[in-house]
mmCIF file with all atom_site columns, C-alpha atoms and ligand atoms in Angstrom:
data_model
loop_
_atom_site.group_PDB
_atom_site.id
_atom_site.type_symbol
_atom_site.label_atom_id
_atom_site.label_alt_id
_atom_site.label_comp_id
_atom_site.label_asym_id
_atom_site.label_entity_id
_atom_site.label_seq_id
_atom_site.pdbx_PDB_ins_code
_atom_site.Cartn_x
_atom_site.Cartn_y
_atom_site.Cartn_z
_atom_site.occupancy
_atom_site.B_iso_or_equiv
_atom_site.pdbx_formal_charge
_atom_site.auth_seq_id
_atom_site.auth_comp_id
_atom_site.auth_asym_id
_atom_site.auth_atom_id
_atom_site.pdbx_PDB_model_num
ATOM   1   C CA . UNK A 1 1   ? 21.157 14.278 -25.209 1.00 0.00 ? 1   UNK A CA 1
ATOM   2   C CA . UNK A 1 2   ? 20.790 11.460 -27.751 1.00 0.00 ? 2   UNK A CA 1
ATOM   3   C CA . UNK A 1 3   ? 17.710 9.557  -26.643 1.00 0.00 ? 3   UNK A CA 1
ATOM   4   C CA . UNK A 1 4   ? 14.443 10.703 -28.191 1.00 0.00 ? 4   UNK A CA 1
ATOM   5   C CA . UNK A 1 5   ? 12.169 12.592 -25.829 1.00 0.00 ? 5   UNK A CA 1
ATOM   6   C CA . UNK A 1 6   ? 8.556  13.166 -26.819 1.00 0.00 ? 6   UNK A CA 1
ATOM   7   C CA . UNK A 1 7   ? 6.343  15.786 -25.202 1.00 0.00 ? 7   UNK A CA 1
ATOM   8   C CA . UNK A 1 8   ? 2.603  16.396 -25.442 1.00 0.00 ? 8   UNK A CA 1
ATOM   9   C CA . UNK A 1 9   ? -0.094 18.216 -23.516 1.00 0.00 ? 9   UNK A CA 1
ATOM   10  C CA . UNK A 1 10  ? -3.719 19.201 -23.655 1.00 0.00 ? 10  UNK A CA 1
ATOM   11  C CA . UNK A 1 11  ? -4.805 22.867 -23.545 1.00 0.00 ? 11  UNK A CA 1
ATOM   12  C CA . UNK A 1 12  ? -4.356 22.976 -19.760 1.00 0.00 ? 12  UNK A CA 1
ATOM   13  C CA . UNK A 1 13  ? -0.727 21.910 -20.124 1.00 0.00 ? 13  UNK A CA 1
ATOM   14  C CA . UNK A 1 14  ? 0.025  23.936 -23.222 1.00 0.00 ? 14  UNK A CA 1
ATOM   15  C CA . UNK A 1 15  ? 1.620  26.880 -21.433 1.00 0.00 ? 15  UNK A CA 1
ATOM   16  C CA . UNK A 1 16  ? 3.910  24.636 -19.394 1.00 0.00 ? 16  UNK A CA 1
ATOM   17  C CA . UNK A 1 17  ? 4.792  22.613 -22.509 1.00 0.00 ? 17  UNK A CA 1
ATOM   18  C CA . UNK A 1 18  ? 5.759  25.808 -24.318 1.00 0.00 ? 18  UNK A CA 1
ATOM   19  C CA . UNK A 1 19  ? 8.024  26.830 -21.440 1.00 0.00 ? 19  UNK A CA 1
ATOM   20  C CA . UNK A 1 20  ? 9.682  23.415 -21.206 1.00 0.00 ? 20  UNK A CA 1
ATOM   21  C CA . UNK A 1 21  ? 10.254 23.323 -24.976 1.00 0.00 ? 21  UNK A CA 1
ATOM   22  C CA . UNK A 1 22  ? 11.855 26.739 -24.866 1.00 0.00 ? 22  UNK A CA 1
ATOM   23  C CA . UNK A 1 23  ? 14.105 25.738 -21.970 1.00 0.00 ? 23  UNK A CA 1
ATOM   24  C CA . UNK A 1 24  ? 15.219 22.279 -23.164 1.00 0.00 ? 24  UNK A CA 1
ATOM   25  C CA . UNK A 1 25  ? 14.949 22.916 -26.903 1.00 0.00 ? 25  UNK A CA 1
ATOM   26  C CA . UNK A 1 26  ? 15.363 19.248 -27.863 1.00 0.00 ? 26  UNK A CA 1
ATOM   27  C CA . UNK A 1 27  ? 12.002 17.531 -27.464 1.00 0.00 ? 27  UNK A CA 1
ATOM   28  C CA . UNK A 1 28  ? 9.809  16.089 -30.207 1.00 0.00 ? 28  UNK A CA 1
ATOM   29  C CA . UNK A 1 29  ? 6.550  17.981 -29.759 1.00 0.00 ? 29  UNK A CA 1
ATOM   30  C CA . UNK A 1 30  ? 3.349  16.051 -30.496 1.00 0.00 ? 30  UNK A CA 1
ATOM   31  C CA . UNK A 1 31  ? 0.937  18.910 -29.659 1.00 0.00 ? 31  UNK A CA 1
ATOM   32  C CA . UNK A 1 32  ? -1.415 20.332 -28.726 1.00 0.00 ? 32  UNK A CA 1
ATOM   33  C CA . UNK A 1 33  ? -0.415 23.625 -30.254 1.00 0.00 ? 33  UNK A CA 1
ATOM   34  C CA . UNK A 1 34  ? -2.822 26.148 -28.740 1.00 0.00 ? 34  UNK A CA 1
ATOM   35  C CA . UNK A 1 35  ? -5.094 26.916 -25.799 1.00 0.00 ? 35  UNK A CA 1
ATOM   36  C CA . UNK A 1 36  ? -8.092 25.595 -27.723 1.00 0.00 ? 36  UNK A CA 1
ATOM   37  C CA . UNK A 1 37  ? -9.851 22.869 -25.772 1.00 0.00 ? 37  UNK A CA 1
ATOM   38  C CA . UNK A 1 38  ? -8.821 19.307 -26.698 1.00 0.00 ? 38  UNK A CA 1
ATOM   39  C CA . UNK A 1 39  ? -9.197 15.854 -25.141 1.00 0.00 ? 39  UNK A CA 1
ATOM   40  C CA . UNK A 1 40  ? -6.176 14.719 -23.117 1.00 0.00 ? 40  UNK A CA 1
ATOM   41  C CA . UNK A 1 41  ? -6.509 10.980 -24.013 1.00 0.00 ? 41  UNK A CA 1
ATOM   42  C CA . UNK A 1 42  ? -5.841 11.797 -27.679 1.00 0.00 ? 42  UNK A CA 1
ATOM   43  C CA . UNK A 1 43  ? -2.438 13.203 -26.751 1.00 0.00 ? 43  UNK A CA 1
ATOM   44  C CA . UNK A 1 44  ? -1.636 10.576 -24.140 1.00 0.00 ? 44  UNK A CA 1
ATOM   45  C CA . UNK A 1 45  ? -2.257 7.844  -26.726 1.00 0.00 ? 45  UNK A CA 1
ATOM   46  C CA . UNK A 1 46  ? -0.345 9.641  -29.471 1.00 0.00 ? 46  UNK A CA 1
ATOM   47  C CA . UNK A 1 47  ? 2.707  10.001 -27.227 1.00 0.00 ? 47  UNK A CA 1
ATOM   48  C CA . UNK A 1 48  ? 2.456  6.454  -25.864 1.00 0.00 ? 48  UNK A CA 1
ATOM   49  C CA . UNK A 1 49  ? 2.548  5.028  -29.392 1.00 0.00 ? 49  UNK A CA 1
ATOM   50  C CA . UNK A 1 50  ? 5.761  6.942  -30.140 1.00 0.00 ? 50  UNK A CA 1
ATOM   51  C CA . UNK A 1 51  ? 7.471  5.963  -26.886 1.00 0.00 ? 51  UNK A CA 1
ATOM   52  C CA . UNK A 1 52  ? 6.664  2.294  -27.509 1.00 0.00 ? 52  UNK A CA 1
ATOM   53  C CA . UNK A 1 53  ? 7.848  2.497  -31.135 1.00 0.00 ? 53  UNK A CA 1
ATOM   54  C CA . UNK A 1 54  ? 11.169 4.167  -30.265 1.00 0.00 ? 54  UNK A CA 1
ATOM   55  C CA . UNK A 1 55  ? 13.103 1.880  -27.937 1.00 0.00 ? 55  UNK A CA 1
ATOM   56  C CA . UNK A 1 56  ? 14.822 3.709  -25.098 1.00 0.00 ? 56  UNK A CA 1
ATOM   57  C CA . UNK A 1 57  ? 12.863 6.889  -25.669 1.00 0.00 ? 57  UNK A CA 1
ATOM   58  C CA . UNK A 1 58  ? 11.027 8.811  -22.950 1.00 0.00 ? 58  UNK A CA 1
ATOM   59  C CA . UNK A 1 59  ? 7.830  10.846 -22.855 1.00 0.00 ? 59  UNK A CA 1
ATOM   60  C CA . UNK A 1 60  ? 6.579  13.897 -21.009 1.00 0.00 ? 60  UNK A CA 1
ATOM   61  C CA . UNK A 1 61  ? 2.844  14.535 -20.676 1.00 0.00 ? 61  UNK A CA 1
ATOM   62  C CA . UNK A 1 62  ? 1.179  17.585 -19.169 1.00 0.00 ? 62  UNK A CA 1
ATOM   63  C CA . UNK A 1 63  ? -2.463 18.261 -18.378 1.00 0.00 ? 63  UNK A CA 1
ATOM   64  C CA . UNK A 1 64  ? -4.120 20.314 -15.641 1.00 0.00 ? 64  UNK A CA 1
ATOM   65  C CA . UNK A 1 65  ? -3.817 17.875 -12.754 1.00 0.00 ? 65  UNK A CA 1
ATOM   66  C CA . UNK A 1 66  ? -1.688 15.252 -14.471 1.00 0.00 ? 66  UNK A CA 1
ATOM   67  C CA . UNK A 1 67  ? -4.221 12.618 -13.482 1.00 0.00 ? 67  UNK A CA 1
ATOM   68  C CA . UNK A 1 68  ? -6.086 12.279 -16.779 1.00 0.00 ? 68  UNK A CA 1
ATOM   69  C CA . UNK A 1 69  ? -2.852 11.922 -18.732 1.00 0.00 ? 69  UNK A CA 1
ATOM   70  C CA . UNK A 1 70  ? -1.574 9.353  -16.220 1.00 0.00 ? 70  UNK A CA 1
ATOM   71  C CA . UNK A 1 71  ? -4.709 7.229  -16.408 1.00 0.00 ? 71  UNK A CA 1
ATOM   72  C CA . UNK A 1 72  ? -4.800 7.351  -20.207 1.00 0.00 ? 72  UNK A CA 1
ATOM   73  C CA . UNK A 1 73  ? -1.084 6.677  -20.790 1.00 0.00 ? 73  UNK A CA 1
ATOM   74  C CA . UNK A 1 74  ? -1.014 3.760  -18.364 1.00 0.00 ? 74  UNK A CA 1
ATOM   75  C CA . UNK A 1 75  ? -3.649 1.940  -20.426 1.00 0.00 ? 75  UNK A CA 1
ATOM   76  C CA . UNK A 1 76  ? -0.937 1.166  -23.018 1.00 0.00 ? 76  UNK A CA 1
ATOM   77  C CA . UNK A 1 77  ? 0.988  -2.027 -22.270 1.00 0.00 ? 77  UNK A CA 1
ATOM   78  C CA . UNK A 1 78  ? 4.649  -1.099 -21.852 1.00 0.00 ? 78  UNK A CA 1
ATOM   79  C CA . UNK A 1 79  ? 3.969  2.448  -20.748 1.00 0.00 ? 79  UNK A CA 1
ATOM   80  C CA . UNK A 1 80  ? 4.824  3.234  -17.151 1.00 0.00 ? 80  UNK A CA 1
ATOM   81  C CA . UNK A 1 81  ? 3.681  6.795  -16.575 1.00 0.00 ? 81  UNK A CA 1
ATOM   82  C CA . UNK A 1 82  ? 4.400  8.494  -13.257 1.00 0.00 ? 82  UNK A CA 1
ATOM   83  C CA . UNK A 1 83  ? 2.751  11.654 -11.999 1.00 0.00 ? 83  UNK A CA 1
ATOM   84  C CA . UNK A 1 84  ? 5.262  13.766 -10.090 1.00 0.00 ? 84  UNK A CA 1
ATOM   85  C CA . UNK A 1 85  ? 4.979  16.377 -7.385  1.00 0.00 ? 85  UNK A CA 1
ATOM   86  C CA . UNK A 1 86  ? 8.676  16.814 -6.597  1.00 0.00 ? 86  UNK A CA 1
ATOM   87  C CA . UNK A 1 87  ? 12.162 16.273 -7.985  1.00 0.00 ? 87  UNK A CA 1
ATOM   88  C CA . UNK A 1 88  ? 12.631 13.411 -5.557  1.00 0.00 ? 88  UNK A CA 1
ATOM   89  C CA . UNK A 1 89  ? 9.613  11.608 -7.000  1.00 0.00 ? 89  UNK A CA 1
ATOM   90  C CA . UNK A 1 90  ? 10.902 12.291 -10.527 1.00 0.00 ? 90  UNK A CA 1
ATOM   91  C CA . UNK A 1 91  ? 14.135 10.515 -9.531  1.00 0.00 ? 91  UNK A CA 1
ATOM   92  C CA . UNK A 1 92  ? 12.388 7.592  -7.846  1.00 0.00 ? 92  UNK A CA 1
ATOM   93  C CA . UNK A 1 93  ? 10.000 6.840  -10.700 1.00 0.00 ? 93  UNK A CA 1
ATOM   94  C CA . UNK A 1 94  ? 13.062 6.274  -12.921 1.00 0.00 ? 94  UNK A CA 1
ATOM   95  C CA . UNK A 1 95  ? 15.171 4.412  -10.350 1.00 0.00 ? 95  UNK A CA 1
ATOM   96  C CA . UNK A 1 96  ? 12.460 2.166  -8.933  1.00 0.00 ? 96  UNK A CA 1
ATOM   97  C CA . UNK A 1 97  ? 9.628  2.017  -11.472 1.00 0.00 ? 97  UNK A CA 1
ATOM   98  C CA . UNK A 1 98  ? 11.555 2.384  -14.735 1.00 0.00 ? 98  UNK A CA 1
ATOM   99  C CA . UNK A 1 99  ? 8.934  4.961  -15.698 1.00 0.00 ? 99  UNK A CA 1
ATOM   100 C CA . UNK A 1 100 ? 9.171  5.845  -19.360 1.00 0.00 ? 100 UNK A CA 1
ATOM   101 C CA . UNK A 1 101 ? 6.676  8.698  -19.176 1.00 0.00 ? 101 UNK A CA 1
ATOM   102 C CA . UNK A 1 102 ? 6.808  11.644 -16.779 1.00 0.00 ? 102 UNK A CA 1
ATOM   103 C CA . UNK A 1 103 ? 3.489  13.339 -16.083 1.00 0.00 ? 103 UNK A CA 1
ATOM   104 C CA . UNK A 1 104 ? 3.398  16.939 -14.886 1.00 0.00 ? 104 UNK A CA 1
ATOM   105 C CA . UNK A 1 105 ? 0.394  18.651 -13.272 1.00 0.00 ? 105 UNK A CA 1
ATOM   106 C CA . UNK A 1 106 ? 0.624  21.831 -15.338 1.00 0.00 ? 106 UNK A CA 1
ATOM   107 C CA . UNK A 1 107 ? -1.812 23.847 -13.255 1.00 0.00 ? 107 UNK A CA 1
ATOM   108 C CA . UNK A 1 108 ? -0.316 22.769 -9.930  1.00 0.00 ? 108 UNK A CA 1
ATOM   109 C CA . UNK A 1 109 ? 3.438  22.982 -10.360 1.00 0.00 ? 109 UNK A CA 1
ATOM   110 C CA . UNK A 1 110 ? 5.785  25.961 -10.538 1.00 0.00 ? 110 UNK A CA 1
ATOM   111 C CA . UNK A 1 111 ? 7.810  26.331 -13.741 1.00 0.00 ? 111 UNK A CA 1
ATOM   112 C CA . UNK A 1 112 ? 11.117 25.895 -11.959 1.00 0.00 ? 112 UNK A CA 1
ATOM   113 C CA . UNK A 1 113 ? 9.956  22.707 -10.241 1.00 0.00 ? 113 UNK A CA 1
ATOM   114 C CA . UNK A 1 114 ? 8.700  21.284 -13.544 1.00 0.00 ? 114 UNK A CA 1
ATOM   115 C CA . UNK A 1 115 ? 12.061 21.990 -15.233 1.00 0.00 ? 115 UNK A CA 1
ATOM   116 C CA . UNK A 1 116 ? 13.913 20.326 -12.375 1.00 0.00 ? 116 UNK A CA 1
ATOM   117 C CA . UNK A 1 117 ? 11.599 17.297 -12.492 1.00 0.00 ? 117 UNK A CA 1
ATOM   118 C CA . UNK A 1 118 ? 12.154 16.919 -16.244 1.00 0.00 ? 118 UNK A CA 1
ATOM   119 C CA . UNK A 1 119 ? 15.930 17.252 -15.878 1.00 0.00 ? 119 UNK A CA 1
ATOM   120 C CA . UNK A 1 120 ? 16.010 14.671 -13.099 1.00 0.00 ? 120 UNK A CA 1
ATOM   121 C CA . UNK A 1 121 ? 13.772 12.287 -15.051 1.00 0.00 ? 121 UNK A CA 1
ATOM   122 C CA . UNK A 1 122 ? 16.044 12.475 -18.090 1.00 0.00 ? 122 UNK A CA 1
ATOM   123 C CA . UNK A 1 123 ? 19.284 12.115 -16.104 1.00 0.00 ? 123 UNK A CA 1
ATOM   124 C CA . UNK A 1 124 ? 18.264 9.176  -13.920 1.00 0.00 ? 124 UNK A CA 1
ATOM   125 C CA . UNK A 1 125 ? 18.664 5.498  -14.813 1.00 0.00 ? 125 UNK A CA 1
ATOM   126 C CA . UNK A 1 126 ? 16.614 2.490  -13.723 1.00 0.00 ? 126 UNK A CA 1
ATOM   127 C CA . UNK A 1 127 ? 18.336 0.761  -10.802 1.00 0.00 ? 127 UNK A CA 1
ATOM   128 C CA . UNK A 1 128 ? 17.068 -2.718 -11.754 1.00 0.00 ? 128 UNK A CA 1
ATOM   129 C CA . UNK A 1 129 ? 18.141 -5.127 -8.960  1.00 0.00 ? 129 UNK A CA 1
ATOM   130 C CA . UNK A 1 130 ? 15.220 -5.797 -6.623  1.00 0.00 ? 130 UNK A CA 1
ATOM   131 C CA . UNK A 1 131 ? 13.043 -3.418 -8.637  1.00 0.00 ? 131 UNK A CA 1
ATOM   132 C CA . UNK A 1 132 ? 13.302 -5.446 -11.848 1.00 0.00 ? 132 UNK A CA 1
ATOM   133 C CA . UNK A 1 133 ? 11.068 -8.305 -10.758 1.00 0.00 ? 133 UNK A CA 1
ATOM   134 C CA . UNK A 1 134 ? 8.496  -5.858 -9.394  1.00 0.00 ? 134 UNK A CA 1
ATOM   135 C CA . UNK A 1 135 ? 8.337  -3.970 -12.665 1.00 0.00 ? 135 UNK A CA 1
ATOM   136 C CA . UNK A 1 136 ? 8.067  -7.282 -14.516 1.00 0.00 ? 136 UNK A CA 1
ATOM   137 C CA . UNK A 1 137 ? 5.059  -8.223 -12.354 1.00 0.00 ? 137 UNK A CA 1
ATOM   138 C CA . UNK A 1 138 ? 3.135  -5.207 -13.667 1.00 0.00 ? 138 UNK A CA 1
HETATM 139 C C1 . RB5 B 2 .   ? -8.851 20.067 -18.657 1.00 0.00 ? 201 RB5 B C1 1
HETATM 140 O O1 . RB5 B 2 .   ? -9.689 21.069 -18.234 1.00 0.00 ? 201 RB5 B O1 1
HETATM 141 C C2 . RB5 B 2 .   ? -8.511 19.136 -17.509 1.00 0.00 ? 201 RB5 B C2 1
HETATM 142 O O2 . RB5 B 2 .   ? -9.613 18.387 -17.160 1.00 0.00 ? 201 RB5 B O2 1
HETATM 143 C C3 . RB5 B 2 .   ? -7.358 18.233 -17.885 1.00 0.00 ? 201 RB5 B C3 1
HETATM 144 O O3 . RB5 B 2 .   ? -6.260 19.008 -18.246 1.00 0.00 ? 201 RB5 B O3 1
HETATM 145 C C4 . RB5 B 2 .   ? -6.823 17.298 -16.809 1.00 0.00 ? 201 RB5 B C4 1
HETATM 146 O O4 . RB5 B 2 .   ? -6.576 17.960 -15.625 1.00 0.00 ? 201 RB5 B O4 1
HETATM 147 C C5 . RB5 B 2 .   ? -7.537 16.042 -16.650 1.00 0.00 ? 201 RB5 B C5 1
HETATM 148 O O5 . RB5 B 2 .   ? -7.124 15.162 -15.893 1.00 0.00 ? 201 RB5 B O5 1
#
């Protein structure tokens, strides 16, 4: 895997982040680094800055529901963050939306499903075609 992949979570996503890091062993981890309570926008913004700075890179964000991270990350122009609930959605947010950030609901997704979503997100390319003009309209 040669593209840079950044990962970050708040305390509610910390356990899932630890598991994904252990499994994939190739992500650039931007914190948080414990179960101590933190504010998810701080980590969403930190990761968004890195994804925008590193062309072609991708990001993975995890909080409890995934909603806070999604809202915060999508405030950055150029970030297209998609909250997933299945591997199929993880595929479609790359193919159709050119999502550059995958958001996982850490408290509402099984470990195996999260791993499969991450793998699919990394392996899937943007289809462009009819989707290009739609993404450009954002
Ligand atoms: C933290 O308790 C929780 O609010 C946060 O992880 C997230 O779910 C917010 O959207």
